[in-house]
Short mmCIF file of C-alpha atoms and ligand atoms in Angstrom, two decimals:
data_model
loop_
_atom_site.label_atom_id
_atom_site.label_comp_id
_atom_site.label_asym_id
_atom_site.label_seq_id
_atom_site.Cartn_x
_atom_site.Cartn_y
_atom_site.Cartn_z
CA UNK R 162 190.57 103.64 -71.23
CA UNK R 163 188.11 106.45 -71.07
CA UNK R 164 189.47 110.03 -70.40
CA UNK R 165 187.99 111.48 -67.47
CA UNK R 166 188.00 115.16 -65.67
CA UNK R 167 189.28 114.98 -62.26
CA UNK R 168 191.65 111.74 -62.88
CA UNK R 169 194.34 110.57 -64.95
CA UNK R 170 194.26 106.98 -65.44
CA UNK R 171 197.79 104.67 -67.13
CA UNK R 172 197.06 101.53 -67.64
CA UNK R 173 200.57 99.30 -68.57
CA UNK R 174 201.88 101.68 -65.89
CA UNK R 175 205.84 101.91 -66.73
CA UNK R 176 205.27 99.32 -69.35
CA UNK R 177 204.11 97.03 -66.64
CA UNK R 178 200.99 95.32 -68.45
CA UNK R 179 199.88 94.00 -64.97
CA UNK R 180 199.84 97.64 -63.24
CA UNK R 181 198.14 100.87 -63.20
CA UNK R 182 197.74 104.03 -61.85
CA UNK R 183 195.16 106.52 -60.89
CA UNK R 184 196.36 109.71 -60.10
CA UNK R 185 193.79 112.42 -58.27
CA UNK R 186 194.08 115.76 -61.00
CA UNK R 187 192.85 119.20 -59.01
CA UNK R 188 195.84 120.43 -58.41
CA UNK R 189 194.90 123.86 -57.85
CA UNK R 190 192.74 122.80 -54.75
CA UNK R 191 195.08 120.69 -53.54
CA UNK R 192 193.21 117.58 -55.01
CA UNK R 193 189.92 118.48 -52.81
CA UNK R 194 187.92 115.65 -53.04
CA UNK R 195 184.15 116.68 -55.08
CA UNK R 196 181.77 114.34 -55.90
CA UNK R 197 182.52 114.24 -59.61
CA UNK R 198 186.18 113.58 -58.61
CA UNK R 199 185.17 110.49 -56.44
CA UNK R 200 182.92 109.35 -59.31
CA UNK R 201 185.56 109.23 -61.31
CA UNK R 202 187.42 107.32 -59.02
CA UNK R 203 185.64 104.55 -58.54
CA UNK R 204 184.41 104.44 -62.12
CA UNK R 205 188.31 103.99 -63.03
CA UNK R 206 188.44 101.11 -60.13
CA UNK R 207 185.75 99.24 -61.89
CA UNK R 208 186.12 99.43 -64.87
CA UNK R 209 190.14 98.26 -63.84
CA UNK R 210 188.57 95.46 -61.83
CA UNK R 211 186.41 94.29 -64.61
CA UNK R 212 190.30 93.92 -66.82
CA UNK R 213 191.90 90.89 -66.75
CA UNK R 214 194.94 92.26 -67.61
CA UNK R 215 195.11 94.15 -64.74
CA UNK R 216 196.47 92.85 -61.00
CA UNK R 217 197.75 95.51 -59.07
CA UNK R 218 195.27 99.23 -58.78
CA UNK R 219 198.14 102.49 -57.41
CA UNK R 220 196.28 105.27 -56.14
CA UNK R 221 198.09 108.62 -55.84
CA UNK R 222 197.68 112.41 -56.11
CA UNK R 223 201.16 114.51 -56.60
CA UNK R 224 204.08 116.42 -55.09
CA UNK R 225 201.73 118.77 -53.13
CA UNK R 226 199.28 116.39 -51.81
CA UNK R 227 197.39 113.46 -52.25
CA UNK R 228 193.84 114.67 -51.50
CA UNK R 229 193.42 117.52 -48.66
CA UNK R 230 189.96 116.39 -47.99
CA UNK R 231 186.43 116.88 -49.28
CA UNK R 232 185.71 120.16 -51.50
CA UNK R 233 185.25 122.65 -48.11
CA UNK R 234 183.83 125.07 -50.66
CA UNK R 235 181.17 122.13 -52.43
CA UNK R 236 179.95 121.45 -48.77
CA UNK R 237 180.03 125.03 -46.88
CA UNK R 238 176.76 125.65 -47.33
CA UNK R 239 174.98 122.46 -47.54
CA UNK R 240 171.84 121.04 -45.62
CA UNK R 241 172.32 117.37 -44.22
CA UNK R 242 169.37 116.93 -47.06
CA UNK R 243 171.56 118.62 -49.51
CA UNK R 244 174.17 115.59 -48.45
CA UNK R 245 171.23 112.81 -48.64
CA UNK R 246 170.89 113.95 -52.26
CA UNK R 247 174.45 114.14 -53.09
CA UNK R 248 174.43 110.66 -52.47
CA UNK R 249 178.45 111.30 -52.52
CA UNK R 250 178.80 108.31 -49.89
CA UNK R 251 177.36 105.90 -52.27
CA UNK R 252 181.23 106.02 -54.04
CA UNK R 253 182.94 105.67 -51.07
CA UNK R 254 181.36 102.49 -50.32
CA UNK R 255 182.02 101.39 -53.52
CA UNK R 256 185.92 101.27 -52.89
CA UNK R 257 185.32 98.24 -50.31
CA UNK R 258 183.70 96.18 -53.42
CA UNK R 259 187.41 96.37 -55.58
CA UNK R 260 188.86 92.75 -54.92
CA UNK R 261 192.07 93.53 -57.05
CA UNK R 262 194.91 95.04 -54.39
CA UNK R 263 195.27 99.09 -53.92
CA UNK R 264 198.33 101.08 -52.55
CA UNK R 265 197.42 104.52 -51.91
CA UNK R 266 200.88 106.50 -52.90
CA UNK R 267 200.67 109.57 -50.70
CA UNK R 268 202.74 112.50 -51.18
CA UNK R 269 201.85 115.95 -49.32
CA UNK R 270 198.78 116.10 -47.54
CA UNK R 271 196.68 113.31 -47.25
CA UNK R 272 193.90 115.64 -45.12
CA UNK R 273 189.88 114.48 -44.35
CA UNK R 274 188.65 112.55 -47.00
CA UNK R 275 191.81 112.34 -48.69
CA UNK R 276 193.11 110.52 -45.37
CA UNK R 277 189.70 108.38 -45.32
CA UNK R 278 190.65 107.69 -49.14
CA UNK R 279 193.90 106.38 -48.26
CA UNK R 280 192.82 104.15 -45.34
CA UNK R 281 190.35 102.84 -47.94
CA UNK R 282 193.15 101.20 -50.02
CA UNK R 283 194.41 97.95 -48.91
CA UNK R 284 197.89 99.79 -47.91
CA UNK R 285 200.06 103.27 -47.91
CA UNK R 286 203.19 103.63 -49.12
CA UNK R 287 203.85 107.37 -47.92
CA UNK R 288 206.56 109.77 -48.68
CA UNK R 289 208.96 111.59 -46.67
CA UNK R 290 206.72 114.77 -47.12
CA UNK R 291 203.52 113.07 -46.91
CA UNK R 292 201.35 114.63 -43.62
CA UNK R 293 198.04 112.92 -42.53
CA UNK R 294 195.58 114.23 -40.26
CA UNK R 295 191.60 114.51 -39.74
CA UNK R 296 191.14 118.41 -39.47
CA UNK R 297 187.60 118.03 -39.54
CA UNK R 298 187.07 119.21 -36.18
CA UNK R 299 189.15 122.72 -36.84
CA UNK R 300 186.16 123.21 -39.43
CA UNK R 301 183.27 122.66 -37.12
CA UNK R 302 182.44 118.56 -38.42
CA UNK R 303 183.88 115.46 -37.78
CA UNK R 304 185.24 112.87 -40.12
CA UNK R 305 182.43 111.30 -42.58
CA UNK R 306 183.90 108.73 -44.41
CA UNK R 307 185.77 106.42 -41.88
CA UNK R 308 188.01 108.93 -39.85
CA UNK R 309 186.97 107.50 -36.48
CA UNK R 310 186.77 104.21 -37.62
CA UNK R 311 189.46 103.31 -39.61
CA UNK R 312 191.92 105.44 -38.06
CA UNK R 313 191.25 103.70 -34.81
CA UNK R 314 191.49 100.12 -35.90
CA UNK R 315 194.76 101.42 -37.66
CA UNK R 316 196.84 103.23 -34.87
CA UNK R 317 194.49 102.50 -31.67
CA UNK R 318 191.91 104.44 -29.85
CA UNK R 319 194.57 106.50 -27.82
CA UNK R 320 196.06 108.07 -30.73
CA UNK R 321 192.99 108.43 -33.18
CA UNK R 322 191.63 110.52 -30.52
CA UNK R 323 194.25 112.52 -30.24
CA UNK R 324 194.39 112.97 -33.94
CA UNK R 325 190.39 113.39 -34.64
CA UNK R 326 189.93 115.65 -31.35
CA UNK R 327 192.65 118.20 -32.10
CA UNK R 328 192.86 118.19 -35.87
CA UNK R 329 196.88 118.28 -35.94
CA UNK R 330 198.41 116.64 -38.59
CA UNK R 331 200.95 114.02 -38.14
CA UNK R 332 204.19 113.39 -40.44
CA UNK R 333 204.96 110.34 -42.46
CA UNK R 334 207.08 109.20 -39.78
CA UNK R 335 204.76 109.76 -36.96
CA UNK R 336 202.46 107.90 -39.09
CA UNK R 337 204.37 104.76 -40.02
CA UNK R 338 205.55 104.41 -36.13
CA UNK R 339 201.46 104.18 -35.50
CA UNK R 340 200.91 101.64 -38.19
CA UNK R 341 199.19 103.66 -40.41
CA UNK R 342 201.48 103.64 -42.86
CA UNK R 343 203.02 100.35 -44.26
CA UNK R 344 206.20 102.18 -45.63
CA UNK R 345 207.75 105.61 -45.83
CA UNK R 346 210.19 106.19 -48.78
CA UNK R 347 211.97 109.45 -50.28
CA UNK R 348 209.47 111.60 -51.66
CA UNK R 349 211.45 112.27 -55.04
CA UNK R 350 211.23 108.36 -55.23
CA UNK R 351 207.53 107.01 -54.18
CA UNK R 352 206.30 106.45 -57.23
CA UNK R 353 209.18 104.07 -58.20
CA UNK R 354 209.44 102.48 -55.14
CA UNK R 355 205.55 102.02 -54.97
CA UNK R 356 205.80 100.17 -58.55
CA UNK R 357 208.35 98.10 -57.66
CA UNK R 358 205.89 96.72 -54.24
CA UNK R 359 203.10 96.22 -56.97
CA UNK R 360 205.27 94.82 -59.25
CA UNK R 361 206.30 91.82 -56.66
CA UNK R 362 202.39 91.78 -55.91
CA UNK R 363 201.44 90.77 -59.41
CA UNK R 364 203.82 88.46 -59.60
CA UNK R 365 201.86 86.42 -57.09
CA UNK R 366 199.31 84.15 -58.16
CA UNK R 367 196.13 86.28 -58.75
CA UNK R 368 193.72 84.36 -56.92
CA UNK R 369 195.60 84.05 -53.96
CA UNK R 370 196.10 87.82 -53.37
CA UNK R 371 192.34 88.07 -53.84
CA UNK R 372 191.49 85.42 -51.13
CA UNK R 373 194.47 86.83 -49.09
CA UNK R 374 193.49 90.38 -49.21
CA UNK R 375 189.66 89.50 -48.42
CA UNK R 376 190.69 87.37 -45.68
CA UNK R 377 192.96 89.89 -44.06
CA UNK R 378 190.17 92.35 -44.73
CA UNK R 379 187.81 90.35 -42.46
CA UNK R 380 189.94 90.78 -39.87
CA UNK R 381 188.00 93.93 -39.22
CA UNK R 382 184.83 92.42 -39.37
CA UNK R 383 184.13 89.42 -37.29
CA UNK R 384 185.43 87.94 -33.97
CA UNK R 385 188.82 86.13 -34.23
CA UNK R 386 187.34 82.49 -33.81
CA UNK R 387 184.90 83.44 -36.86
CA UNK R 388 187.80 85.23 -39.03
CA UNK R 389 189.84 82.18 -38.45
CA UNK R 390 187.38 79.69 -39.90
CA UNK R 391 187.04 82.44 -43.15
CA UNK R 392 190.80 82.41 -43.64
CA UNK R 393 190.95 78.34 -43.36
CA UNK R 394 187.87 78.24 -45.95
CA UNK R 395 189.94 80.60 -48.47
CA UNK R 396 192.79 78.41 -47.59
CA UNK R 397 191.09 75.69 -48.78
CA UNK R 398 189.84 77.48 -51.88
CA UNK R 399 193.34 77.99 -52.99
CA UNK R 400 194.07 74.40 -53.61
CA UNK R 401 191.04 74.57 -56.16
CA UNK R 402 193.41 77.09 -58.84
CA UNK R 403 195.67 75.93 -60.73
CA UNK R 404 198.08 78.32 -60.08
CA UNK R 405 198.19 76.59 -56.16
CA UNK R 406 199.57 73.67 -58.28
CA UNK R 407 201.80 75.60 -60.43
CA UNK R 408 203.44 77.51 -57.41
CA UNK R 409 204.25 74.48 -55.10
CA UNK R 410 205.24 72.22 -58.71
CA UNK R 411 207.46 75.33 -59.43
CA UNK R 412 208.78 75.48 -55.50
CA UNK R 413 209.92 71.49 -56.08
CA UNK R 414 211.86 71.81 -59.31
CA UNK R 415 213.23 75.00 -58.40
CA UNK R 416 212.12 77.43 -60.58
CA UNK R 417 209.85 80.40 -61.10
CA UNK R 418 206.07 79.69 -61.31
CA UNK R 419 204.31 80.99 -63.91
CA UNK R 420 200.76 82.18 -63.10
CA UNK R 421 197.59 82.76 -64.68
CA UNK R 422 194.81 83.84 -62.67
CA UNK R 423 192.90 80.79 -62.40
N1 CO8 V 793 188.48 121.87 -50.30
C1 CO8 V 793 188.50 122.87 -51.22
N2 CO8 V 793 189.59 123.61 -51.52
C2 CO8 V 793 190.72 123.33 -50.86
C3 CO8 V 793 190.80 122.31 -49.88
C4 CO8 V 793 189.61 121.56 -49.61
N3 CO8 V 793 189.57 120.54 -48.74
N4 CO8 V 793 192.04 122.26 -49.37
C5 CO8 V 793 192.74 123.23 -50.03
N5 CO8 V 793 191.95 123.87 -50.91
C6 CO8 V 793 192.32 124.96 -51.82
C7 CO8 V 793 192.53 126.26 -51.07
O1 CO8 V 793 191.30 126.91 -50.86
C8 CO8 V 793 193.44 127.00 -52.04
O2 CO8 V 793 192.65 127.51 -53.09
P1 CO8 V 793 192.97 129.02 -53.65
O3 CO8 V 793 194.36 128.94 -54.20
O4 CO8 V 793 191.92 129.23 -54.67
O5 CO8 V 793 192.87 129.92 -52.46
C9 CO8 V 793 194.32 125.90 -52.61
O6 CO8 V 793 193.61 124.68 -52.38
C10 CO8 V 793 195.67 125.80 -51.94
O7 CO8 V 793 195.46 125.69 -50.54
P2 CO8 V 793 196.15 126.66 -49.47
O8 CO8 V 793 196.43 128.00 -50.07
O9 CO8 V 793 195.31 126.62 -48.24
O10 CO8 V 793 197.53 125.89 -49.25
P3 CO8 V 793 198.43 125.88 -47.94
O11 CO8 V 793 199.69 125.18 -48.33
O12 CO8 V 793 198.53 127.23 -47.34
O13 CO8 V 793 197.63 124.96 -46.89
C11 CO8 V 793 196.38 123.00 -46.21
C12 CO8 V 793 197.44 123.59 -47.19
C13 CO8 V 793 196.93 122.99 -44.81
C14 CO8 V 793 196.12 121.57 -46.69
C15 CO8 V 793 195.09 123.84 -46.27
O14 CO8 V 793 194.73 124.02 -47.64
C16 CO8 V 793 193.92 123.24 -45.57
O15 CO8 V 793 193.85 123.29 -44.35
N6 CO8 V 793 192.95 122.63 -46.33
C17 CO8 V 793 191.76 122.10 -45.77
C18 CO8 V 793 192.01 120.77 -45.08
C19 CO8 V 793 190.73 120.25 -44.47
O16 CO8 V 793 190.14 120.86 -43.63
N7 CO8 V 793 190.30 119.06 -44.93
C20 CO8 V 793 189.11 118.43 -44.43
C21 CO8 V 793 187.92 118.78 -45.28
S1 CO8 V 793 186.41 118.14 -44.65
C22 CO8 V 793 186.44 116.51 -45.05
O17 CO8 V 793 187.34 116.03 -45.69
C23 CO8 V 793 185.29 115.70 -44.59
C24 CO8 V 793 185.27 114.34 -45.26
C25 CO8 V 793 183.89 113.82 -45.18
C26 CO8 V 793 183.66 112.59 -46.01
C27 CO8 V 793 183.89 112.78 -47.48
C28 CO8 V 793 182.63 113.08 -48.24
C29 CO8 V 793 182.94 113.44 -49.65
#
């Protein structure tokens, strides 16, 4: 795997050929989200998509925080043309295009964009210490990269404007009550406990959990009667892989499948 600047990327995460991890690396701003860092990011996604050995994608930053939010000082100053150019949202929308499942770990802050990053992964497994907020507003903006959108399809329009309108930050707790968080765990222990979810995860049959997370993902795009006919279609789709076969074969003679990806 290629070294990058603003990442750290382990593939065979904990010896775990099926996992790996991507771990934000600015530590001294608080993993501040620039453009070269997001780059990175989904560079590392797709070229981890694109490896067959590879199931499960953990996202996390460290102690201190995941990601407090875009680089303040990399956009202070900048014209909305400036941000045209960038092009920085071209990345983001590049996370919705991984098909492989992605748990944001979130320790510390998870701030702006690093909250929008986080509600970009297919779930969060937070710890004890983690804090999530859209401060946006305290800095004269609003959110840019899905803070009023995914926010309120996660915890409801009541509490997202509470959230975007004041800027306060709410704990892990707060945040797991609200359903933005799938799990809250001991800090000292979220990376373990994280590996152990993705280790049951690639243990299911590959295919599935791609059909499963797309169809669960389309949740948030259509109207029920429409999602409903997507799900049954990727239902259907399933009993095209062998590893459908394998799973129910393995169900009747009472032992553990064995799957492949196909
Ligand atoms: N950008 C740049 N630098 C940052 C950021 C940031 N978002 N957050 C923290 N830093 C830097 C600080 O400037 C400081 O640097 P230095 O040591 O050189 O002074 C260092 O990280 C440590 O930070 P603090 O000293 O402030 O640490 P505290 O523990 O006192 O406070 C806080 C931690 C509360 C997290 C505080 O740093 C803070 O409020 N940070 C800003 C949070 C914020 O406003 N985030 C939203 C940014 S805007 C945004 O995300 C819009 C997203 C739009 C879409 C994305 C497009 C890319």
């Amino acid at each position: 795997m290629k070294n990058f600047e603003n990442i750290l990327v382990t593939k065979n995460y904990r010896e775990h050929a099926h996992i790996a991890l991507i771990q934000l690396n600015r530590p001294k701003v608080l993993n501040a989200l620039s453009t070269d860092l997001m780059k990175d990011v989904v560079e590392a996604m797709f070229l981890l998509e694109d490896d067959k050995d590879v199931r499960v994608i953990i996202l996390t930053g460290n102690d201190r925080a995941f990601a407090a939010g875009a680089d303040i000082g990399q956009m202070a100053d900048a014209s909305p043309i400036d941000q045209i150019n960038d092009n920085r949202f071209r990345t983001w929308k590049q996370m919705v295009l991984i098909t492989k499942p992605v748990i944001a770990a979130v320790n510390g802050f998870a701030l702006g964009g690093g909250c929008e990053l986080a509600m970009s992964c297919d779930f969060i497994i937070a710890g004890d210490s983690a804090k999530f907020g859209q401060p946006e507003i305290k800095i004269g903006t609003i959110p840019g990269a899905g803070g009023t959108q995914r926010l309120t399809r996660a915890i409801g329009k009541s509490k997202a404007m509470l959230a975007v309108l004041t800027g306060d930050m709410m704990d892990a707790y707060e945040a797991e009550k609200s359903g933005l968080v799938a799990k809250v765990v001991p800090a000292e222990t979220l990376l373990q406990e994280t590996f152990e979810i993705a280790k049951i995860i690639s243990n299911r049959a590959p295919v599935a959990v791609k059909l499963a997370k797309e169809a669960v993902n389309m949740a948030f795009e259509c109207s029920l009667k429409d999602g409903m006919e997507y799900e049954r279609r990727n239902f259907y789709l399933t009993f095209s892989s062998k590893d459908q076969k394998e799973g129910m074969k393995a169900f009747m003679e009472k032992r553990e499948p064995k799957y492949e990806g196909n």
